[in-house]
Coordinates of C-alpha atoms in Angstrom, one line a residue:
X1 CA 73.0 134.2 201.3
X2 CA 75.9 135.9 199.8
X3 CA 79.3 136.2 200.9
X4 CA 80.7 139.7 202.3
X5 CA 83.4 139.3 200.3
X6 CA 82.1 137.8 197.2
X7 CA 79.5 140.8 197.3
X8 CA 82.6 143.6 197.9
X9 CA 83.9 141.7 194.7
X10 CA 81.2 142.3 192.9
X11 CA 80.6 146.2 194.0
X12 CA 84.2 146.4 192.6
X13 CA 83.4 145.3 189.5
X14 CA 80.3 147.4 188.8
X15 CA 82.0 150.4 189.8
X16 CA 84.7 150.4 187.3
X17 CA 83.8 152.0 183.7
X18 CA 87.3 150.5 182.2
X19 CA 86.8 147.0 183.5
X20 CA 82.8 147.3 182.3
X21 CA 84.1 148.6 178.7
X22 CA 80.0 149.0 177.8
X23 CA 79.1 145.3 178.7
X24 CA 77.2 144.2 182.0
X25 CA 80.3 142.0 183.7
X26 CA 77.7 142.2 186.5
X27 CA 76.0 139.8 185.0
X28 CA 79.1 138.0 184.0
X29 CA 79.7 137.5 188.0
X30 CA 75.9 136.8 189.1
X31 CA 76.7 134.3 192.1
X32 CA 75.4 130.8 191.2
X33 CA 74.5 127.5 193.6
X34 CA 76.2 124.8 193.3
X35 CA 75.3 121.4 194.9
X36 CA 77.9 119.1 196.1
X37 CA 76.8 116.0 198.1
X38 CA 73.9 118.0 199.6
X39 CA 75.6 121.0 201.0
X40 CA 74.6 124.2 198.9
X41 CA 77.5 126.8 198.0
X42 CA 78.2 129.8 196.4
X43 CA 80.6 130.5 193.4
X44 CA 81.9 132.9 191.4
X45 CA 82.9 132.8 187.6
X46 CA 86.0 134.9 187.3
X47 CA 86.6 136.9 184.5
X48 CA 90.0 135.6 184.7
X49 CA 88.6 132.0 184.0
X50 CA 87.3 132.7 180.8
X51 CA 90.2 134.8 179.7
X52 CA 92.0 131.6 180.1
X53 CA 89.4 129.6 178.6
X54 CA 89.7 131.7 175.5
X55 CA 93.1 132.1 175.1
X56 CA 93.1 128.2 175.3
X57 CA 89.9 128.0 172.8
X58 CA 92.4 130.1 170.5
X59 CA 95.4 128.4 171.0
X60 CA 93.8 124.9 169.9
X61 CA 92.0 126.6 167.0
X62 CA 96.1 127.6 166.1
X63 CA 97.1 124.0 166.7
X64 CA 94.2 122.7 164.7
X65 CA 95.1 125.0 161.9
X66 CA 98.8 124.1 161.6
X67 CA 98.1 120.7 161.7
X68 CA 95.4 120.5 159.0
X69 CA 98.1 122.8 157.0
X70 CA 100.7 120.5 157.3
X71 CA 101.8 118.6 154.2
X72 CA 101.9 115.4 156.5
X73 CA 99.0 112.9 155.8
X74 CA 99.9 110.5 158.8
X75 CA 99.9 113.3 161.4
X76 CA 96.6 114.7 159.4
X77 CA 95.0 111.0 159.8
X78 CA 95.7 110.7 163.5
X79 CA 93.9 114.2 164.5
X80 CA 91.3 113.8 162.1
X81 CA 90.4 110.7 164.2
X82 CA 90.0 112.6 167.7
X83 CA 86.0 113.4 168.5
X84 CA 85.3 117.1 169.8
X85 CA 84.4 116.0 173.6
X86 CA 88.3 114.5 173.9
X87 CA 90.0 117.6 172.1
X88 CA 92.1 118.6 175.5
X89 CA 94.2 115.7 175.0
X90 CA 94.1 115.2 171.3
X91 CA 94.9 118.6 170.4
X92 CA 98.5 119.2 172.6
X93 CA 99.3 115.0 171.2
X94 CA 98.3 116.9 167.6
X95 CA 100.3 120.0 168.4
X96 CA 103.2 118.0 168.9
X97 CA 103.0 115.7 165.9
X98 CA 102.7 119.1 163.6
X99 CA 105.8 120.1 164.5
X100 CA 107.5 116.0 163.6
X101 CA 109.1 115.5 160.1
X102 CA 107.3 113.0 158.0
X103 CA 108.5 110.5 157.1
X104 CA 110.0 109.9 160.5
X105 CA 113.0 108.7 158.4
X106 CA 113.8 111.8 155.5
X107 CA 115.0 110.8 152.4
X108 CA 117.9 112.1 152.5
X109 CA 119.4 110.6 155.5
X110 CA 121.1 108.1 154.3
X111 CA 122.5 105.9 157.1
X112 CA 118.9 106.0 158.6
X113 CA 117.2 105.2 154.9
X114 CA 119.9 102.3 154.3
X115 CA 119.0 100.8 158.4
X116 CA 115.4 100.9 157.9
X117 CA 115.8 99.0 154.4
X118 CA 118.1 96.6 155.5
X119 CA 115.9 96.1 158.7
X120 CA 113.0 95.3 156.6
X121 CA 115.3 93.3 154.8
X122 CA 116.7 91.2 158.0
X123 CA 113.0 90.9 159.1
X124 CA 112.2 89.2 156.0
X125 CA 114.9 86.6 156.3
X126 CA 114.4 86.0 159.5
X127 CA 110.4 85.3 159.3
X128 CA 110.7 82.7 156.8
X129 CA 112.3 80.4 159.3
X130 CA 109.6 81.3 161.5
X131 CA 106.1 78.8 160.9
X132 CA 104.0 82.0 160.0
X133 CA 106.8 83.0 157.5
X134 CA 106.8 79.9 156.1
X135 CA 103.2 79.7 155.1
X136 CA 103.0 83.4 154.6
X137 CA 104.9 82.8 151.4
X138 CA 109.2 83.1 152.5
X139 CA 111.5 86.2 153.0
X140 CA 110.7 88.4 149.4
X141 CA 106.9 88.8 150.2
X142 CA 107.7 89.4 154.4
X143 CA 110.4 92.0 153.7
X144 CA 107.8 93.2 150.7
X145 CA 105.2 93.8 153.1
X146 CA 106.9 95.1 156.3
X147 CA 108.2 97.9 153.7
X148 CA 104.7 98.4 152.2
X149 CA 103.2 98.9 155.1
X150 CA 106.1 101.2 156.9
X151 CA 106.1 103.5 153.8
X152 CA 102.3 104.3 154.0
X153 CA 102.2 104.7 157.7
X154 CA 104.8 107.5 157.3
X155 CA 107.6 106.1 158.4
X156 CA 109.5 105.7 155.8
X157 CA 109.1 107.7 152.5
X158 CA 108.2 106.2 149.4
X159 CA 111.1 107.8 147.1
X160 CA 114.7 108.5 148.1
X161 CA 117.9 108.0 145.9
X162 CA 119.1 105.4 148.3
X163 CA 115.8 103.4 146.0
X164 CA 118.1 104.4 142.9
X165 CA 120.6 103.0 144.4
X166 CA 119.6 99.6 144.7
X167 CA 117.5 99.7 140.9
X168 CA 120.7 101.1 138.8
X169 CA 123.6 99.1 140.8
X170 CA 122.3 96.5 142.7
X171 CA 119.5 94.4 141.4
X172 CA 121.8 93.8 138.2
X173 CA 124.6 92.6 140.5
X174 CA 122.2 89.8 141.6
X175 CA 121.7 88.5 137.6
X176 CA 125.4 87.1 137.4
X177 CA 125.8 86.2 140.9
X178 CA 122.3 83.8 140.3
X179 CA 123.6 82.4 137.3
X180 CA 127.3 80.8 137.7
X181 CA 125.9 77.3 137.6
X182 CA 124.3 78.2 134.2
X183 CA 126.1 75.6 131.8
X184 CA 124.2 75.3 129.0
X185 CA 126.8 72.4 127.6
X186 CA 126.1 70.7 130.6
X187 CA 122.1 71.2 130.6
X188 CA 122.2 69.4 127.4
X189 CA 124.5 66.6 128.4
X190 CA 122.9 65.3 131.7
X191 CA 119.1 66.6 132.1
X192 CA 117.8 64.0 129.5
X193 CA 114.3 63.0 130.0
X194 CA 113.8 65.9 132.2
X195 CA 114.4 68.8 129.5
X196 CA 111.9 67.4 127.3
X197 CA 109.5 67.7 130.2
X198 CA 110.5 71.0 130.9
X199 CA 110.1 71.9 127.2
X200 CA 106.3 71.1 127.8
X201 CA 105.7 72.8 131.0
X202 CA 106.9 75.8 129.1
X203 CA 104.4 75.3 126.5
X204 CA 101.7 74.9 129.8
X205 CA 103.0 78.2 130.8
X206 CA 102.8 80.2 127.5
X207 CA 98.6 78.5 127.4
X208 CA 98.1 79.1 130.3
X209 CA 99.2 82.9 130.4
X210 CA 97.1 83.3 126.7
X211 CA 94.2 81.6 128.1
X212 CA 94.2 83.4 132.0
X213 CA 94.2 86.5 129.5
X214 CA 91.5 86.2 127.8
X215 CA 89.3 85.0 130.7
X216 CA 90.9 87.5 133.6
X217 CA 89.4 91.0 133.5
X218 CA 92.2 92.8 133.6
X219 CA 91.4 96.2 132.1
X220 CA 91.6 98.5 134.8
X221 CA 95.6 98.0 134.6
X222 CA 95.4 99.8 131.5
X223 CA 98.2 99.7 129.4
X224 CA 100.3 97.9 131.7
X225 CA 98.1 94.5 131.3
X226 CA 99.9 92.6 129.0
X227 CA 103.2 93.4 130.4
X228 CA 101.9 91.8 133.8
X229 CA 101.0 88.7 132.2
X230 CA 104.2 88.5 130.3
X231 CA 106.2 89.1 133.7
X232 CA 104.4 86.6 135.4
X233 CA 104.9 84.4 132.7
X234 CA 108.7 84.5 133.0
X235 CA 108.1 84.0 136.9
X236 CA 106.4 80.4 135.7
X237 CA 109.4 79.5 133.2
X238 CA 112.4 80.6 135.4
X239 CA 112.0 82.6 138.8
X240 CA 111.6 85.6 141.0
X241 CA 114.4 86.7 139.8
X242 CA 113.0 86.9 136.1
X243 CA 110.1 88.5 136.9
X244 CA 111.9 91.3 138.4
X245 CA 113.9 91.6 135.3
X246 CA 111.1 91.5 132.5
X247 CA 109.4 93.9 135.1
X248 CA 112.0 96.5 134.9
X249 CA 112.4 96.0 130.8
X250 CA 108.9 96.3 130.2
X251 CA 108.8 99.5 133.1
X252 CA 106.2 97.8 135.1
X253 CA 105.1 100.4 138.5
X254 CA 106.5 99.3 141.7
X255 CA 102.2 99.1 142.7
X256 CA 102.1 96.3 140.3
X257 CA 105.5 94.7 141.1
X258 CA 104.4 94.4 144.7
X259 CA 100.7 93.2 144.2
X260 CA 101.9 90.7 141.9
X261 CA 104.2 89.5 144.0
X262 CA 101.7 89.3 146.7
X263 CA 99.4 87.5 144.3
X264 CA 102.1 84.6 143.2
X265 CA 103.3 83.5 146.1
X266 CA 99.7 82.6 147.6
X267 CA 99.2 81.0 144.2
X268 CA 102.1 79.5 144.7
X269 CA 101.1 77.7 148.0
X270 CA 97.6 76.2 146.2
X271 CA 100.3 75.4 143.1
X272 CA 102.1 73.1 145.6
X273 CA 99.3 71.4 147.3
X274 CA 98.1 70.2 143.8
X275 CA 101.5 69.6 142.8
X276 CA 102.4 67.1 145.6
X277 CA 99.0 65.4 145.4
X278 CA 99.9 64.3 141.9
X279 CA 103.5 63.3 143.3
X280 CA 101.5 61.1 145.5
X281 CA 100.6 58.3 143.4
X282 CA 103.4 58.6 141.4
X283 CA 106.1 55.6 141.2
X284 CA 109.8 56.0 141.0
X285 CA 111.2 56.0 137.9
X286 CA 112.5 52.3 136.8
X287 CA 116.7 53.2 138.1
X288 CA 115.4 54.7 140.8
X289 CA 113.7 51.4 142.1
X290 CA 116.7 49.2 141.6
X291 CA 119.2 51.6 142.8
X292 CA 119.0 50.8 146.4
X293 CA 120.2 47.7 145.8
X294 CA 123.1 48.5 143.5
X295 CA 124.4 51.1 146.2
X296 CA 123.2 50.0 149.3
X297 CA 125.8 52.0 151.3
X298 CA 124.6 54.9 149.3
X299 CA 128.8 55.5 149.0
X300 CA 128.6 56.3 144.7
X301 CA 125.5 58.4 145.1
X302 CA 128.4 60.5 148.0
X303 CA 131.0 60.8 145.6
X304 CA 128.5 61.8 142.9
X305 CA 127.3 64.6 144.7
X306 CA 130.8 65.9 146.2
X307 CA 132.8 66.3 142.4
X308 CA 129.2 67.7 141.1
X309 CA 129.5 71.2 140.6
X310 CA 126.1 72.3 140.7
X311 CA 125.2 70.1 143.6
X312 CA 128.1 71.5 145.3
X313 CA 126.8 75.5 145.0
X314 CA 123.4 74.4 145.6
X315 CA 123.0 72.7 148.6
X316 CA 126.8 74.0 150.3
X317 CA 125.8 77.0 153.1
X318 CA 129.6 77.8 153.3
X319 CA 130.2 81.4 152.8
X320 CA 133.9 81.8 152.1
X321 CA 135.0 85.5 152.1
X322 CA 137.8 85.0 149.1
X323 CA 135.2 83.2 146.8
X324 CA 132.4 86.3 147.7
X325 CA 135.2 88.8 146.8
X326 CA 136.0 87.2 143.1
X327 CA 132.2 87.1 142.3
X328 CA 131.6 90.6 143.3
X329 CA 134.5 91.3 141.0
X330 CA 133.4 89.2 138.3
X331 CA 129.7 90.1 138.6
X332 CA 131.2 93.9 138.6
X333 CA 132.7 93.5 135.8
X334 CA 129.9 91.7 133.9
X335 CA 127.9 94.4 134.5
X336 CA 130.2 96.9 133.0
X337 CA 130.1 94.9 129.8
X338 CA 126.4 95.2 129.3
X339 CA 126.3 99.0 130.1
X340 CA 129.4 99.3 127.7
X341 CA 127.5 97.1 125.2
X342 CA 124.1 98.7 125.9
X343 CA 125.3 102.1 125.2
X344 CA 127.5 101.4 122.0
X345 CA 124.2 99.5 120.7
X346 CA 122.2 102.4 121.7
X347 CA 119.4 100.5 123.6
X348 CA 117.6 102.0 126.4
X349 CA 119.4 101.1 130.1
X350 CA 116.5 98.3 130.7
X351 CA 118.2 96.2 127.9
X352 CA 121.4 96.0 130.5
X353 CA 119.8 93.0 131.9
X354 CA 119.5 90.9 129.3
X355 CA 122.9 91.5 128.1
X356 CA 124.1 90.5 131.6
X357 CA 122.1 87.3 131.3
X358 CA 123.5 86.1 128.1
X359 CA 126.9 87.4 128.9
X360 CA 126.8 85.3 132.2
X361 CA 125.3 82.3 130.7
X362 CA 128.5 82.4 128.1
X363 CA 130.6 83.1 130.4
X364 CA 129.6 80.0 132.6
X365 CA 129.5 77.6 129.8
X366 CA 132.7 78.5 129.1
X367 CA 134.5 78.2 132.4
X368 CA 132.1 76.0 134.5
X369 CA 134.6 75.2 137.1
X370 CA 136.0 77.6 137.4
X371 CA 133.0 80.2 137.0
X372 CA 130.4 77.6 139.1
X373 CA 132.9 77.2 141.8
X374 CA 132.4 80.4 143.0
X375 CA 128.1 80.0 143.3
X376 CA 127.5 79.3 146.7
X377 CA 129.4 82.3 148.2
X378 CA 127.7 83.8 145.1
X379 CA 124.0 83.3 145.5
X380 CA 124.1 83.9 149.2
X381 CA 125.1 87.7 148.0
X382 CA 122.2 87.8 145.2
X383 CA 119.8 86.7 148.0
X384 CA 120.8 89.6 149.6
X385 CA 120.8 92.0 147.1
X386 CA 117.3 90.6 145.9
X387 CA 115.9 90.8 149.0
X388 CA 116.6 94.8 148.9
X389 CA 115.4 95.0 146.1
X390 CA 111.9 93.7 147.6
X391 CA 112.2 96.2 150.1
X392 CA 111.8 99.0 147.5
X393 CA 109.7 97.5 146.0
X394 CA 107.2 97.5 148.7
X395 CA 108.4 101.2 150.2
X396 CA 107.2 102.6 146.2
X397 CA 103.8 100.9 146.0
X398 CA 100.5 101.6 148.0
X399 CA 98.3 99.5 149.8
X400 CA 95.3 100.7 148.4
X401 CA 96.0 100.3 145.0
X402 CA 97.7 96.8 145.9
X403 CA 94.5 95.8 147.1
X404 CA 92.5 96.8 144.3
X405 CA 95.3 95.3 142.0
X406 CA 95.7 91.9 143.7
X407 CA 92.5 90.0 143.1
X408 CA 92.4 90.1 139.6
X409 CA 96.4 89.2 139.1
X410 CA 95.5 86.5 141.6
X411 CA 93.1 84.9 139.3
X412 CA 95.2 85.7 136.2
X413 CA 98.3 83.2 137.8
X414 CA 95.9 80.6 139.1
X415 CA 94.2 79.9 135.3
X416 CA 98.3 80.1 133.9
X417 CA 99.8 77.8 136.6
X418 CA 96.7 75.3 136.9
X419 CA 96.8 75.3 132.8
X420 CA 100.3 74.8 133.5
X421 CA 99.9 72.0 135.5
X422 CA 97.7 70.1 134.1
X423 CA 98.4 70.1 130.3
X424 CA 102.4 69.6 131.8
X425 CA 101.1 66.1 133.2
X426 CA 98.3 65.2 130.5
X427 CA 100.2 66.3 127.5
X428 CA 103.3 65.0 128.3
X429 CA 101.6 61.4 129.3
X430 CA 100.4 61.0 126.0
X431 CA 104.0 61.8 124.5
X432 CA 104.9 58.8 126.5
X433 CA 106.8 60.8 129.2
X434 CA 107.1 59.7 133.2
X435 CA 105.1 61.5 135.3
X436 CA 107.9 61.5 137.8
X437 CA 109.7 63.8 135.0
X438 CA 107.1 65.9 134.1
X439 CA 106.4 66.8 138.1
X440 CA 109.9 67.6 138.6
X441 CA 110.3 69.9 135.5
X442 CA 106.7 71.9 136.5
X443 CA 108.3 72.2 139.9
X444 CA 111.6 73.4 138.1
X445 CA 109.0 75.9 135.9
X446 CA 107.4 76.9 139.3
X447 CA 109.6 76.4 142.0
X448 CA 112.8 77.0 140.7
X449 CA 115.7 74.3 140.9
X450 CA 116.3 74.2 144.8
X451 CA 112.3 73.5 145.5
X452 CA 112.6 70.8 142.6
X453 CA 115.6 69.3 143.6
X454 CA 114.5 68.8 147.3
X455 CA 111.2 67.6 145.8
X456 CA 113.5 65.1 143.6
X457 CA 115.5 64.0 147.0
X458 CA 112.4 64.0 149.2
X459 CA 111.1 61.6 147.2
X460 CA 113.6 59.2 146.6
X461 CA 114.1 59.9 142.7
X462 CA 117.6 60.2 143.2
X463 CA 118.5 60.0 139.4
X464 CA 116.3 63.3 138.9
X465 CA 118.0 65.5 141.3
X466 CA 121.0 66.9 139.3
X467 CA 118.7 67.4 136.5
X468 CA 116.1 69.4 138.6
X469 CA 118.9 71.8 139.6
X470 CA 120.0 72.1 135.8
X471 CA 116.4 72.6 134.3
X472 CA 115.5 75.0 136.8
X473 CA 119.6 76.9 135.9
X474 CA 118.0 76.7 132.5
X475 CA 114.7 78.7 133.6
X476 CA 116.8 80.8 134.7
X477 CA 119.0 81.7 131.6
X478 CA 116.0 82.0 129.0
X479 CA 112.6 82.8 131.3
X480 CA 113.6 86.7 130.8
X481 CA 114.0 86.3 127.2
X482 CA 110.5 84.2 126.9
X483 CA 108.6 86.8 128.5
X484 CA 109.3 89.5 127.1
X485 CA 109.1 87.8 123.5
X486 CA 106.1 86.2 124.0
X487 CA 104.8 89.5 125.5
X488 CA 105.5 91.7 122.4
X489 CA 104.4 88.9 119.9
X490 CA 101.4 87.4 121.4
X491 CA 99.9 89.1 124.4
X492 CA 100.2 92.8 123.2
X493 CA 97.8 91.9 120.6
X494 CA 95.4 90.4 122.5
X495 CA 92.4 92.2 123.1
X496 CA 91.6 92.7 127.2
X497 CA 88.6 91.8 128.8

């Protein structure tokens, strides 16, 4: 049976022409059972309840519209994902994130652009004391990756002059700062046996790179093949920091920079496991075994280390504020050279590295006391600096195309560093070289000269440590110059595969 009042309702409705507007609302509000734990009702639909229900219906199909119009791929990505039956709550969460500015960060705030880069960069640094950050591959690839993947989830953009910034005046800050210990007169003098190695493993590098070429299909990188292999060349003669520089000589895309990066430093974890496992079965060299008993005390090998310059700015933590000030200046004023230089010569601004290189390396020969005194304050800037420098790197590039990218650059550095490797300890042996030697100098190719000095120290070749560190100086000073040579001259007339 029907209500009284839900039927005086209903009279009310029929007999109003303005509320009927030529439809049958009667029908509209037709009493319907509903059955609720076994007791039988009656209801009424409203014609206010769907006049609601439509103006909702239209005011999601208004949120749906801004949102797929906005310009913003994140916010796009997230509403995209909601199904139909759950768009009550997914369309007011949507409504609200097309009215956010993406990136949540805007390039042109600058404060919030320089916290979020030095954040990445802190993050870095502080996950490679970490066990996972250790294994993952040390502070550039962490601070790489935390700004890769902040950048293409929209919270960071992937352009902003604060970048500039950091290309134009920073990154060549870090060249001088890494090179004060780079005495060439020195290198010559007291690296010995060593250099000879090192000579070799540079040869391993250069086969390796022609060879990883030819084998590596690296076509879909297009024009920008060969310069990959010359960059990562120069990363397996001198360091990081000379495969930044040939990278930004040859104009190499951020993409590239970071997969590449990626790329080396897992190579360079299976490069150190083979590396180690030669090391061994390796004996000490012949002063080396007698030296213990010469200096029991260890009291000469003390003073060595304490009036040895490079020593002293490699392995000293002391930051001292006066000594950070004077290589700022003299950094500062280095790079003003090469621009001057670069622009009188009328090379592009690329070459400005390079011209800071040499100009550093002159410098330091000249005045090594002086000059390598002031490394240790030094290099703890440049690892700064260099580490911001990995953070744009990783805000430019995209994760896709770093994916599709890695693999084959991957492959491309394990054939150059295993060539490397091998013909280092093979060819050298049957020149009649120590094995001892020719390990530490691929580790000074590889590694650098802190990773083949500690490798020197933590296996008791004492007499190798100060020429580790100088070999590895060395990479530094001509790795840039190799690359980029051997690029031009050998690999840009190779034919890809």
């Amino acid at each position: 049976r029907t209500a009284p009042g839900v039927t005086s309702a209903m009279t009310a409705v029929r007999a109003t022409p303005f509320l009927r507007g030529g439809h049958d609302i009667a029908r509209a509000t037709k009493p319907r059972r509903v059955e609720r734990r076994g007791c039988v009702r009656s209801a009424v639909a409203l014609p206010r309840v769907a006049t609601v229900r439509r103006r909702s219906t239209c005011a999601t199909a208004r949120a749906r519209q801004q949102l797929s119009s906005s310009p913003s791929p994140a916010s796009t990505r997230l509403f995209s994902g909601a199904r139909r039956g759950d768009s009550a709550r997914c369309d007011v969460f949507g409504a609200g994130l097309a009215h956010v500015a993406w990136p949540l960060v805007q390039p042109t705030d600058q404060f919030g652009m320089w916290a979020a880069m030095l954040a990445a960069s802190s993050f870095g640094l502080w996950g490679a004391k970490q066990r996972w950050g250790s294994k993952l591959g040390g502070a550039p690839l962490i601070s790489t990756l935390c700004a890769l993947v902040l950048a293409n989830t929209g919270v960071i953009p992937h352009s902003a002059p604060a970048f500039a910034v950091v290309n134009k005046f920073i990154l060549p800050l870090a060249i001088p700062l890494l090179l004060f210990t780079a005495d060439l007169k020195r290198v010559m003098t007291c690296t010995g046996r060593v250099l000879w190695a090192f000579c070799v493993g540079t040869a391993g590098t250069a086969l390796g790179s022609m060879l990883a070429f030819s084998l590596v299909p690296m076509s879909g990188l297009g024009e920008h093949a060969w310069t990959m292999a010359a960059a990562l060349m120069a990363r397996h003669v001198g360091g990081a920091v000379n495969y930044v520089a040939v990278a930004g000589i040859l104009d190499i895309p951020p993409n590239l920079i970071a997969a590449g990066l990626a790329a080396d430093n897992l190579m360079t974890a299976v490069y150190f496991s083979a590396l180690f496992r030669f090391a061994r079965e390796t004996p000490a060299p012949d002063i080396d075994q007698t030296y213990d008993l010469k200096d029991p005390s260890h009291g000469v090998a003390r003073d060595e280390a304490k009036a040895d310059v490079i020593l002293k700015a490699r392995l000293s933590n002391a930051f001292e504020v006066n000594k950070g000030s004077y290589a700022l200046t003299v950094a500062a004023a280095i790079c003003a050279f090469g621009t001057y230089v670069a622009g009188a010569a009328g090379v592009g601004a690329q070459w400005v590295i390079p011209i800071v290189t040499i100009s550093t390396v002159a410098l330091a020969t000249t005045f090594p006391k002086r000059i390598g005194g002031l490394a240790p304050s030094g290099e703890a800037l440049a690892s700064l600096a260099m580490q911001l420098f990995f953070v744009v790197i990783g805000a430019s590039g995209s994760i896709r195309q770093m994916a599709s990218t890695a693999p084959a650059l991957f492959f491309f550095s394990f054939i150059q560093v295993m060539t490397h490797l091998y013909f280092t300890v093979h060819a050298g042996e049957k020149l009649g070289m120590n094995r001892a030697d020719l390990l530490i100098a691929s580790n000074a190719n590889v590694g650098g000269p802190t990773t083949a000095a500690a490798m020197a120290a933590s296996k008791g070749w004492r007499s190798l440590v100060v020429p580790a560190m100088l070999t590895g100086v060395l990479g530094y000073a001509v790795a840039t110059f190799m690359g980029v040579g051997f690029g031009y001259a050998v690999l840009s007339k190779m034919p890809l595969r």
